[in-house]
């Protein structure tokens, strides 16, 4: 079985500050890891994904995440927050041969002007 | 611009009524998912299909929910009879098995059962 834990249901950062959203996973097989973003009344949009290869992955809107197997983590970062980053962020896991996504509970990011 | 299309976007219905939600997956995608989002439970997988065949519907209440793919361009999720606890946002997503990567989500159907 696989699972995802997102630490912090709400995170607030000042505009221009570093964004760090935490995600830890549990999987008995090599995982595929994803970050999705959800704006109000919208569907989920893929920010970035890790399947194999380079452990530092870059996504849209300046976000990146690093897969750390030893820490079972896949934290999302952005060097400088923008007001438009305010949204809910979901970490998800699947694995090769089973594309069902298991989602974390989400982190609501608020940007302080 | 390829996208997953869900209809209706909003639905208000009375308890006991049948509800049908529709999804048009991205053309060429062979995997379709139905997720439900609520404040209490977050995002839950209800069912998913590959090449129109159901692979897993273990997350779906069998007595009142049913999911089908009449053809490759249409997936449906039905609730009969609906109950207030079914109020949620229902998302359809599609993907391509051979790439085994991300799922593309529709905008969702917000269901309110009164």
Coordinates of N, CA and C in Angstrom, one line a residue:
Chain A
X1 N 0.8 -1.2 0.0 CA 0.0 0.0 0.0 C 0.9 1.2 0.0
X2 N 0.3 2.3 -0.5 CA 1.1 3.5 -0.6 C 0.3 4.6 0.1
X3 N 1.0 5.6 0.6 CA 0.3 6.7 1.3 C 1.2 8.0 1.2
X4 N 0.6 9.1 1.4 CA 1.3 10.4 1.3 C 0.9 11.2 2.6
X5 N 1.8 11.8 3.2 CA 1.6 12.7 4.3 C 2.1 14.1 4.0
X6 N 1.2 15.1 4.0 CA 1.6 16.5 3.8 C 1.6 17.2 5.2
X7 N 2.7 17.7 5.6 CA 2.8 18.3 6.9 C 2.4 19.8 6.7
X8 N 1.4 20.2 7.5 CA 0.9 21.5 7.5 C -0.2 21.7 6.5
X9 N -1.4 21.8 7.1 CA -2.6 22.0 6.2 C -2.7 23.4 5.7
X10 N -2.1 24.3 6.4 CA -2.0 25.7 6.0 C -0.6 26.3 6.1
X11 N -0.1 26.9 5.1 CA 1.2 27.6 5.1 C 1.0 29.0 4.6
X12 N 1.6 29.9 5.4 CA 1.6 31.3 4.9 C 3.0 31.8 4.8
X13 N 3.2 32.5 3.7 CA 4.5 33.1 3.4 C 4.3 34.5 2.9
X14 N 5.3 35.3 3.1 CA 5.3 36.7 2.5 C 5.6 36.7 1.1
X15 N 5.1 37.6 0.3 CA 5.4 37.7 -1.1 C 6.9 37.9 -1.2
X16 N 7.5 37.1 -2.1 CA 9.0 37.2 -2.3 C 9.8 36.2 -1.4
X17 N 9.2 35.6 -0.5 CA 9.8 34.7 0.4 C 9.8 33.3 -0.2
X18 N 10.7 32.4 0.4 CA 10.8 31.0 0.0 C 9.5 30.3 0.3
X19 N 9.0 29.5 -0.6 CA 7.9 28.6 -0.4 C 8.5 27.2 -0.2
X20 N 8.0 26.5 0.9 CA 8.4 25.1 1.1 C 7.2 24.4 1.6
X21 N 6.8 23.4 0.8 CA 5.6 22.6 1.2 C 6.1 21.2 1.3
X22 N 5.8 20.5 2.4 CA 6.4 19.2 2.7 C 5.5 18.1 2.3
X23 N 6.2 17.0 1.8 CA 5.5 15.8 1.4 C 6.4 14.6 1.8
X24 N 5.8 13.7 2.5 CA 6.5 12.4 2.7 C 5.6 11.3 2.2
X25 N 6.2 10.3 1.7 CA 5.5 9.2 1.1 C 5.8 7.8 1.8
X26 N 5.0 6.9 1.6 CA 5.2 5.5 2.0 C 4.9 4.6 0.8
X27 N 5.8 3.8 0.4 CA 5.6 3.0 -0.8 C 6.5 1.8 -0.7
X28 N 6.0 0.6 -0.9 CA 6.8 -0.6 -0.9 C 7.5 -0.9 -2.2
X29 N 7.3 -0.1 -3.2 CA 7.9 -0.2 -4.5 C 8.4 1.2 -4.9
X30 N 9.3 1.3 -5.8 CA 9.8 2.7 -6.2 C 8.6 3.5 -6.6
X31 N 8.5 4.7 -6.1 CA 7.3 5.5 -6.3 C 7.4 6.4 -7.5
X32 N 6.3 6.8 -8.1 CA 6.2 7.9 -8.9 C 5.5 9.0 -8.1
X33 N 6.0 10.2 -8.1 CA 5.6 11.3 -7.2 C 5.1 12.5 -8.0
X34 N 4.1 13.2 -7.5 CA 3.5 14.3 -8.3 C 3.1 15.4 -7.3
X35 N 3.2 16.6 -7.8 CA 2.6 17.7 -7.1 C 1.5 18.3 -8.1
X36 N 0.3 18.5 -7.5 CA -0.7 19.2 -8.3 C -1.1 20.5 -7.5
X37 N -1.6 21.4 -8.3 CA -2.1 22.7 -7.7 C -3.6 22.8 -8.0
X38 N -4.4 23.3 -7.1 CA -5.8 23.5 -7.3 C -6.2 24.9 -6.9
X39 N -6.6 25.7 -7.9 CA -7.1 27.1 -7.6 C -8.6 26.9 -7.3
X40 N -9.2 27.9 -6.7 CA -10.6 27.9 -6.3 C -11.5 27.5 -7.4
X41 N -12.4 26.6 -7.2 CA -13.4 26.2 -8.2 C -12.8 25.6 -9.5
X42 N -11.6 25.1 -9.4 CA -11.0 24.6 -10.5 C -10.6 23.1 -10.3
X43 N -10.2 22.4 -11.4 CA -9.6 21.1 -11.2 C -8.2 21.1 -10.8
X44 N -7.6 20.0 -10.8 CA -6.2 19.9 -10.4 C -5.3 20.0 -11.6
X45 N -4.2 20.8 -11.5 CA -3.3 21.0 -12.6 C -1.9 20.5 -12.1
X46 N -1.3 19.7 -13.0 CA 0.0 19.2 -12.6 C 1.1 20.2 -12.6
X47 N 1.8 20.3 -11.5 CA 3.0 21.2 -11.3 C 4.3 20.5 -11.8
X48 N 4.5 19.3 -11.3 CA 5.7 18.6 -11.7 C 5.5 17.1 -11.3
X49 N 6.5 16.3 -11.8 CA 6.4 14.9 -11.5 C 7.8 14.3 -11.4
X50 N 7.9 13.2 -10.6 CA 9.1 12.4 -10.6 C 8.7 11.0 -10.9
X51 N 9.4 10.4 -12.0 CA 9.2 9.0 -12.2 C 10.5 8.3 -12.1
X52 N 11.5 8.6 -12.9 CA 12.8 8.0 -12.8 C 13.8 9.0 -13.2
X53 N 15.1 8.7 -13.0 CA 16.1 9.7 -13.5 C 16.5 10.7 -12.4
X54 N 16.7 11.9 -12.9 CA 17.1 13.0 -12.1 C 16.2 13.3 -10.9
X55 N 16.7 13.4 -9.7 CA 15.9 13.5 -8.5 C 15.4 14.9 -8.3
X56 N 16.0 15.9 -8.9 CA 15.6 17.3 -8.8 C 14.8 17.6 -10.1
X57 N 13.5 17.8 -9.8 CA 12.6 18.1 -11.0 C 12.1 19.5 -11.0
X58 N 12.0 20.0 -12.1 CA 11.5 21.4 -12.2 C 10.1 21.4 -12.9
X59 N 9.3 22.2 -12.4 CA 7.9 22.3 -13.0 C 7.5 23.6 -13.5
X60 N 6.2 23.8 -13.6 CA 5.8 25.1 -14.1 C 5.8 26.2 -13.0
X61 N 5.7 27.4 -13.4 CA 5.6 28.5 -12.5 C 6.7 28.7 -11.5
X62 N 7.9 28.1 -11.8 CA 9.1 28.3 -11.0 C 9.2 27.3 -9.9
X63 N 8.3 26.4 -9.8 CA 8.4 25.4 -8.7 C 9.4 24.2 -9.0
X64 N 9.9 23.7 -8.0 CA 10.8 22.5 -8.2 C 10.6 21.6 -6.9
X65 N 11.0 20.3 -7.1 CA 10.9 19.4 -6.0 C 12.1 18.4 -6.1
X66 N 12.5 17.9 -5.0 CA 13.6 16.9 -5.0 C 13.1 15.6 -4.3
X67 N 13.3 14.5 -5.0 CA 13.0 13.2 -4.5 C 14.2 12.7 -3.7
X68 N 14.0 12.5 -2.4 CA 15.0 12.0 -1.5 C 14.6 10.6 -1.0
X69 N 15.1 9.6 -1.5 CA 14.7 8.2 -1.2 C 15.0 8.0 0.3
X70 N 16.2 8.4 0.8 CA 16.6 8.1 2.1 C 15.7 8.7 3.2
X71 N 15.0 9.8 2.8 CA 14.1 10.6 3.7 C 12.7 10.3 3.3
X72 N 12.4 9.5 2.3 CA 11.1 9.3 1.7 C 10.3 10.6 1.6
X73 N 11.0 11.6 1.0 CA 10.4 12.9 0.9 C 10.4 13.4 -0.5
X74 N 9.5 14.3 -0.8 CA 9.3 15.0 -2.1 C 8.8 16.4 -1.8
X75 N 9.6 17.2 -1.2 CA 9.2 18.6 -0.8 C 9.1 19.5 -2.0
X76 N 8.2 20.4 -2.0 CA 8.0 21.4 -3.1 C 8.6 22.7 -2.7
X77 N 9.3 23.4 -3.5 CA 9.9 24.7 -3.2 C 9.8 25.6 -4.4
X78 N 9.8 26.9 -4.0 CA 9.9 28.0 -4.9 C 10.6 29.1 -4.3
X79 N 11.7 29.6 -4.9 CA 12.5 30.6 -4.3 C 11.8 31.9 -3.8
X80 N 10.9 32.3 -4.6 CA 10.2 33.6 -4.3 C 8.8 33.5 -4.6
X81 N 8.0 33.7 -3.6 CA 6.5 33.5 -3.7 C 5.9 34.7 -4.4
X82 N 4.9 34.4 -5.2 CA 4.1 35.4 -5.9 C 2.7 35.3 -5.4
X83 N 2.0 36.4 -5.5 CA 0.6 36.4 -5.0 C -0.2 35.4 -5.8
X84 N 0.1 35.2 -7.0 CA -0.7 34.2 -7.8 C -0.4 32.7 -7.4
X85 N 0.5 32.5 -6.5 CA 0.8 31.1 -6.0 C -0.2 30.7 -5.0
X86 N -1.1 31.6 -4.5 CA -2.0 31.3 -3.5 C -3.0 30.2 -4.1
X87 N -3.1 29.1 -3.4 CA -3.9 27.9 -4.0 C -3.7 26.8 -3.0
X88 N -4.3 25.7 -3.3 CA -4.1 24.4 -2.5 C -3.2 23.5 -3.3
X89 N -2.3 22.9 -2.6 CA -1.3 22.0 -3.3 C -1.4 20.6 -2.8
X90 N -1.4 19.7 -3.7 CA -1.6 18.3 -3.3 C -0.4 17.5 -3.8
X91 N 0.2 16.7 -2.9 CA 1.2 15.7 -3.3 C 0.5 14.4 -3.5
X92 N 1.0 13.6 -4.5 CA 0.4 12.3 -4.8 C 1.4 11.3 -5.2
X93 N 1.1 10.0 -5.0 CA 2.0 8.9 -5.3 C 1.3 7.9 -6.1
X94 N 2.0 7.3 -7.0 CA 1.6 6.1 -7.7 C 2.9 5.2 -7.9
X95 N 2.8 4.2 -8.8 CA 4.0 3.5 -9.1 C 3.8 2.8 -10.4
X96 N 4.9 2.3 -11.0 CA 4.8 1.7 -12.3 C 3.9 0.5 -12.2
X97 N 3.0 0.4 -13.2 CA 2.1 -0.7 -13.3 C 0.8 -0.4 -12.6
X98 N 0.7 0.6 -11.8 CA -0.5 1.0 -11.1 C -0.6 2.5 -11.1
X99 N -1.4 3.0 -12.0 CA -1.4 4.5 -12.2 C -2.4 5.2 -11.3
X100 N -3.0 4.4 -10.4 CA -3.9 5.1 -9.4 C -3.1 6.1 -8.6
X101 N -3.6 7.3 -8.5 CA -2.9 8.3 -7.6 C -3.5 8.3 -6.2
X102 N -2.7 8.2 -5.3 CA -3.1 8.4 -3.9 C -2.6 9.8 -3.4
X103 N -3.6 10.6 -3.0 CA -3.3 12.0 -2.7 C -3.1 12.2 -1.2
X104 N -2.3 13.2 -0.9 CA -2.2 13.7 0.5 C -3.4 14.6 0.7
X105 N -3.5 15.1 1.9 CA -4.7 15.9 2.3 C -4.6 17.3 1.9
X106 N -3.5 17.7 1.3 CA -3.5 19.1 0.7 C -2.9 20.1 1.7
X107 N -2.2 21.1 1.1 CA -1.7 22.3 1.9 C -2.2 23.5 1.2
X108 N -2.9 24.3 2.0 CA -3.4 25.6 1.5 C -2.3 26.7 1.7
X109 N -1.9 27.2 0.6 CA -0.8 28.2 0.6 C -1.4 29.6 0.5
X110 N -1.1 30.5 1.5 CA -1.5 31.9 1.5 C -0.3 32.7 1.4
X111 N -0.4 33.7 0.5 CA 0.7 34.7 0.3 C 0.3 36.0 0.9
X112 N 1.2 36.5 1.8 CA 1.0 37.7 2.5 C 1.6 38.9 1.8
X113 N 0.9 39.9 1.4 CA 1.4 41.0 0.6 C 2.6 41.7 1.4
Chain B
X1 N -6.4 22.7 -27.8 CA -6.0 22.5 -26.4 C -6.8 21.4 -25.8
X2 N -6.1 20.2 -25.7 CA -6.8 19.0 -25.2 C -7.1 19.2 -23.7
X3 N -8.3 18.8 -23.3 CA -8.7 18.9 -21.9 C -9.8 17.9 -21.7
X4 N -10.0 17.6 -20.4 CA -11.1 16.7 -19.9 C -12.3 17.6 -19.7
X5 N -13.4 17.2 -20.2 CA -14.6 18.0 -20.1 C -15.6 17.3 -19.3
X6 N -16.1 17.9 -18.2 CA -17.1 17.4 -17.4 C -18.4 18.2 -17.4
X7 N -19.5 17.5 -17.4 CA -20.8 18.1 -17.4 C -21.8 17.4 -16.4
X8 N -22.7 18.1 -15.7 CA -22.7 19.6 -15.6 C -21.6 20.0 -14.7
X9 N -21.3 21.3 -14.6 CA -20.4 21.9 -13.6 C -21.0 22.0 -12.2
X10 N -22.3 22.2 -12.2 CA -23.0 22.3 -10.9 C -24.3 21.6 -11.0
X11 N -24.6 20.9 -9.9 CA -25.9 20.2 -9.9 C -26.5 20.2 -8.5
X12 N -27.7 20.7 -8.4 CA -28.4 20.7 -7.1 C -29.6 19.8 -7.3
X13 N -29.8 18.8 -6.4 CA -30.8 17.9 -6.6 C -31.4 17.5 -5.2
X14 N -32.6 17.0 -5.2 CA -33.2 16.6 -4.0 C -32.9 15.1 -3.7
X15 N -32.8 14.9 -2.4 CA -32.5 13.5 -1.9 C -33.4 12.5 -2.6
X16 N -32.9 11.4 -3.0 CA -33.7 10.4 -3.6 C -33.7 10.4 -5.1
X17 N -33.2 11.5 -5.7 CA -33.2 11.7 -7.1 C -32.0 11.0 -7.7
X18 N -32.1 10.6 -9.0 CA -30.9 10.1 -9.7 C -30.1 11.2 -10.2
X19 N -28.8 11.1 -10.1 CA -27.8 12.0 -10.7 C -26.9 11.3 -11.6
X20 N -26.7 12.0 -12.8 CA -25.7 11.5 -13.8 C -24.7 12.5 -14.1
X21 N -23.4 12.2 -13.9 CA -22.3 13.1 -14.3 C -21.6 12.5 -15.5
X22 N -21.2 13.3 -16.4 CA -20.6 12.9 -17.6 C -19.2 13.4 -17.7
X23 N -18.3 12.7 -18.4 CA -16.9 13.1 -18.6 C -16.5 12.7 -20.0
X24 N -15.9 13.6 -20.7 CA -15.3 13.3 -22.0 C -13.8 13.4 -21.8
X25 N -13.1 12.2 -21.8 CA -11.6 12.2 -21.6 C -10.9 12.8 -22.8
X26 N -9.7 13.1 -22.6 CA -8.8 13.6 -23.7 C -8.7 12.5 -24.8
X27 N -8.9 12.9 -26.0 CA -8.9 12.0 -27.1 C -7.6 11.2 -27.1
X28 N -7.7 9.9 -27.2 CA -6.5 9.0 -27.2 C -6.1 8.5 -25.9
X29 N -6.6 9.1 -24.8 CA -6.3 8.6 -23.5 C -7.1 7.3 -23.2
X30 N -6.4 6.3 -22.6 CA -7.1 5.0 -22.4 C -7.4 4.7 -21.0
X31 N -7.1 5.6 -20.1 CA -7.4 5.4 -18.7 C -8.2 6.5 -18.2
X32 N -9.3 6.2 -17.5 CA -10.2 7.2 -16.9 C -10.4 7.0 -15.4
X33 N -10.3 8.0 -14.7 CA -10.5 8.0 -13.2 C -11.7 8.8 -12.8
X34 N -12.4 8.4 -11.7 CA -13.4 9.2 -11.0 C -12.9 9.4 -9.6
X35 N -12.7 10.7 -9.2 CA -12.4 11.0 -7.8 C -13.5 11.9 -7.2
X36 N -13.6 11.8 -5.9 CA -14.5 12.6 -5.2 C -13.7 13.4 -4.2
X37 N -14.0 14.7 -4.1 CA -13.4 15.6 -3.1 C -14.3 16.2 -2.1
X38 N -14.1 16.0 -0.9 CA -14.8 16.6 0.2 C -13.9 17.2 1.2
X39 N -14.4 18.1 2.1 CA -13.6 18.7 3.1 C -13.1 17.6 4.1
X40 N -13.9 16.7 4.4 CA -13.6 15.7 5.4 C -12.7 14.6 4.9
X41 N -12.9 14.1 3.7 CA -12.1 13.0 3.2 C -11.1 13.3 2.2
X42 N -11.0 14.6 1.8 CA -10.1 14.9 0.7 C -10.4 14.3 -0.6
X43 N -9.4 13.9 -1.3 CA -9.6 13.3 -2.7 C -9.5 11.8 -2.6
X44 N -10.7 11.2 -3.0 CA -10.8 9.7 -2.9 C -11.0 9.2 -4.3
X45 N -10.4 8.1 -4.6 CA -10.6 7.4 -5.9 C -11.8 6.6 -5.7
X46 N -12.8 6.8 -6.6 CA -14.0 6.0 -6.7 C -13.9 4.8 -7.6
X47 N -13.4 5.1 -8.8 CA -13.3 4.0 -9.8 C -12.3 4.4 -10.9
X48 N -11.7 3.4 -11.6 CA -11.0 3.8 -12.8 C -11.1 2.7 -13.8
X49 N -11.0 3.1 -15.1 CA -11.1 2.3 -16.2 C -9.9 2.3 -17.1
X50 N -9.6 1.2 -17.7 CA -8.6 1.2 -18.8 C -9.2 0.5 -20.0
X51 N -9.0 1.2 -21.1 CA -9.7 0.7 -22.4 C -11.1 0.4 -22.2
X52 N -11.8 1.2 -21.4 CA -13.2 1.1 -21.1 C -13.6 0.0 -20.2
X53 N -12.7 -0.8 -19.8 CA -13.0 -1.8 -18.8 C -12.7 -1.4 -17.4
X54 N -13.7 -1.6 -16.5 CA -13.4 -1.2 -15.1 C -12.3 -2.1 -14.4
X55 N -11.3 -1.4 -13.9 CA -10.2 -2.1 -13.2 C -10.3 -2.1 -11.7
X56 N -10.9 -1.0 -11.2 CA -11.0 -0.9 -9.7 C -12.2 0.0 -9.4
X57 N -13.1 -0.5 -8.7 CA -14.2 0.4 -8.2 C -14.4 0.2 -6.7
X58 N -13.4 -0.2 -6.1 CA -13.5 -0.5 -4.6 C -13.8 0.7 -3.8
X59 N -13.6 1.9 -4.3 CA -13.8 3.1 -3.5 C -15.3 3.6 -3.7
X60 N -16.1 2.9 -4.4 CA -17.4 3.4 -4.7 C -18.4 2.6 -4.0
X61 N -19.4 3.3 -3.3 CA -20.5 2.6 -2.6 C -21.3 1.9 -3.7
X62 N -21.3 0.6 -3.6 CA -21.9 -0.2 -4.7 C -23.4 -0.2 -4.7
X63 N -24.0 0.1 -3.6 CA -25.5 0.0 -3.6 C -26.1 1.2 -4.3
X64 N -25.4 2.3 -4.5 CA -26.0 3.5 -5.1 C -25.2 4.1 -6.2
X65 N -24.0 3.8 -6.3 CA -23.1 4.4 -7.3 C -22.9 3.3 -8.5
X66 N -22.8 3.9 -9.7 CA -22.3 3.0 -10.8 C -21.6 3.9 -11.8
X67 N -20.5 3.3 -12.3 CA -19.7 4.0 -13.3 C -19.6 3.1 -14.6
X68 N -19.6 3.8 -15.7 CA -19.6 3.1 -17.0 C -18.8 3.9 -18.0
X69 N -18.4 3.2 -19.1 CA -17.8 3.9 -20.2 C -18.5 3.3 -21.5
X70 N -19.6 4.0 -21.9 CA -20.4 3.5 -23.0 C -19.5 3.4 -24.3
X71 N -18.6 4.4 -24.4 CA -17.6 4.4 -25.5 C -16.4 5.1 -25.1
X72 N -15.4 5.2 -25.9 CA -14.1 5.7 -25.5 C -14.1 7.2 -25.3
X73 N -15.2 7.9 -25.7 CA -15.3 9.3 -25.5 C -16.2 9.7 -24.4
X74 N -16.8 8.8 -23.7 CA -17.7 9.2 -22.7 C -17.6 8.2 -21.5
X75 N -17.5 8.8 -20.3 CA -17.6 8.1 -19.0 C -18.7 8.7 -18.2
X76 N -19.4 7.9 -17.5 CA -20.5 8.4 -16.7 C -20.4 7.8 -15.3
X77 N -20.9 8.7 -14.4 CA -21.0 8.3 -13.0 C -22.4 8.6 -12.5
X78 N -23.1 7.6 -12.0 CA -24.5 7.7 -11.6 C -24.6 7.4 -10.2
X79 N -25.5 8.2 -9.6 CA -25.9 8.0 -8.2 C -27.4 7.8 -8.1
X80 N -27.9 6.7 -7.6 CA -29.3 6.5 -7.5 C -29.6 5.5 -6.3
X81 N -30.3 6.0 -5.3 CA -30.8 7.3 -5.1 C -29.7 8.2 -4.4
X82 N -29.7 9.5 -4.7 CA -28.8 10.4 -4.1 C -29.1 10.7 -2.6
X83 N -28.1 11.0 -1.8 CA -28.3 11.3 -0.4 C -27.5 12.6 -0.1
X84 N -27.8 13.3 0.9 CA -27.1 14.5 1.3 C -25.6 14.3 1.5
X85 N -25.2 13.1 2.0 CA -23.8 12.8 2.2 C -23.0 12.6 0.9
X86 N -23.7 12.6 -0.2 CA -23.0 12.5 -1.5 C -22.6 13.9 -2.0
X87 N -23.0 14.9 -1.3 CA -22.6 16.3 -1.7 C -21.1 16.4 -1.7
X88 N -20.5 16.8 -2.8 CA -19.1 16.8 -3.0 C -18.7 17.3 -4.4
X89 N -17.5 17.5 -4.7 CA -17.0 17.8 -6.0 C -16.5 16.5 -6.6
X90 N -17.0 16.1 -7.8 CA -16.6 14.9 -8.4 C -15.7 15.2 -9.6
X91 N -14.5 14.7 -9.6 CA -13.6 14.9 -10.7 C -13.4 13.7 -11.6
X92 N -13.3 13.9 -12.8 CA -12.9 12.9 -13.8 C -11.5 13.3 -14.2
X93 N -10.7 12.3 -14.5 CA -9.3 12.5 -15.0 C -9.0 11.4 -16.0
X94 N -8.2 11.8 -16.9 CA -7.8 10.8 -17.9 C -6.2 10.7 -18.1
X95 N -5.8 9.6 -18.6 CA -4.3 9.5 -18.8 C -4.1 8.4 -19.8
X96 N -2.8 8.3 -20.1 CA -2.4 7.3 -21.2 C -1.5 6.3 -20.5
X97 N -2.0 5.1 -20.5 CA -1.4 4.0 -19.8 C 0.1 3.8 -20.2
X98 N 0.3 3.9 -21.5 CA 1.6 3.6 -22.0 C 2.7 4.5 -21.5
X99 N 2.3 5.7 -21.1 CA 3.2 6.7 -20.6 C 3.2 6.6 -19.1
X100 N 2.2 6.0 -18.5 CA 2.2 5.8 -17.1 C 2.6 7.0 -16.3
X101 N 2.1 8.1 -16.7 CA 2.5 9.3 -16.0 C 1.2 10.0 -15.4
X102 N 1.2 11.3 -15.5 CA 0.2 12.0 -14.8 C -1.2 11.8 -15.4
X103 N -2.2 12.1 -14.5 CA -3.6 12.2 -14.9 C -4.0 13.6 -15.1
X104 N -4.8 13.9 -16.1 CA -5.3 15.2 -16.4 C -6.7 15.3 -15.9
X105 N -6.9 16.3 -15.1 CA -8.2 16.5 -14.5 C -9.1 17.4 -15.2
X106 N -10.4 17.1 -15.1 CA -11.4 18.0 -15.5 C -11.7 19.1 -14.5
X107 N -12.7 19.9 -14.7 CA -13.0 21.0 -13.8 C -13.9 20.6 -12.7
X108 N -14.5 19.4 -12.8 CA -15.3 18.9 -11.7 C -16.7 19.2 -11.8
X109 N -17.5 18.4 -11.2 CA -19.0 18.6 -11.0 C -19.2 18.8 -9.5
X110 N -19.7 20.0 -9.2 CA -20.1 20.2 -7.8 C -21.5 19.8 -7.6
X111 N -21.7 18.8 -6.8 CA -23.0 18.2 -6.5 C -23.5 18.6 -5.1
X112 N -24.7 19.1 -5.1 CA -25.3 19.4 -3.8 C -26.6 18.6 -3.7
X113 N -26.8 17.8 -2.7 CA -28.0 17.0 -2.5 C -28.7 17.6 -1.3
X114 N -29.9 18.1 -1.5 CA -30.7 18.7 -0.4 C -31.8 17.9 0.1

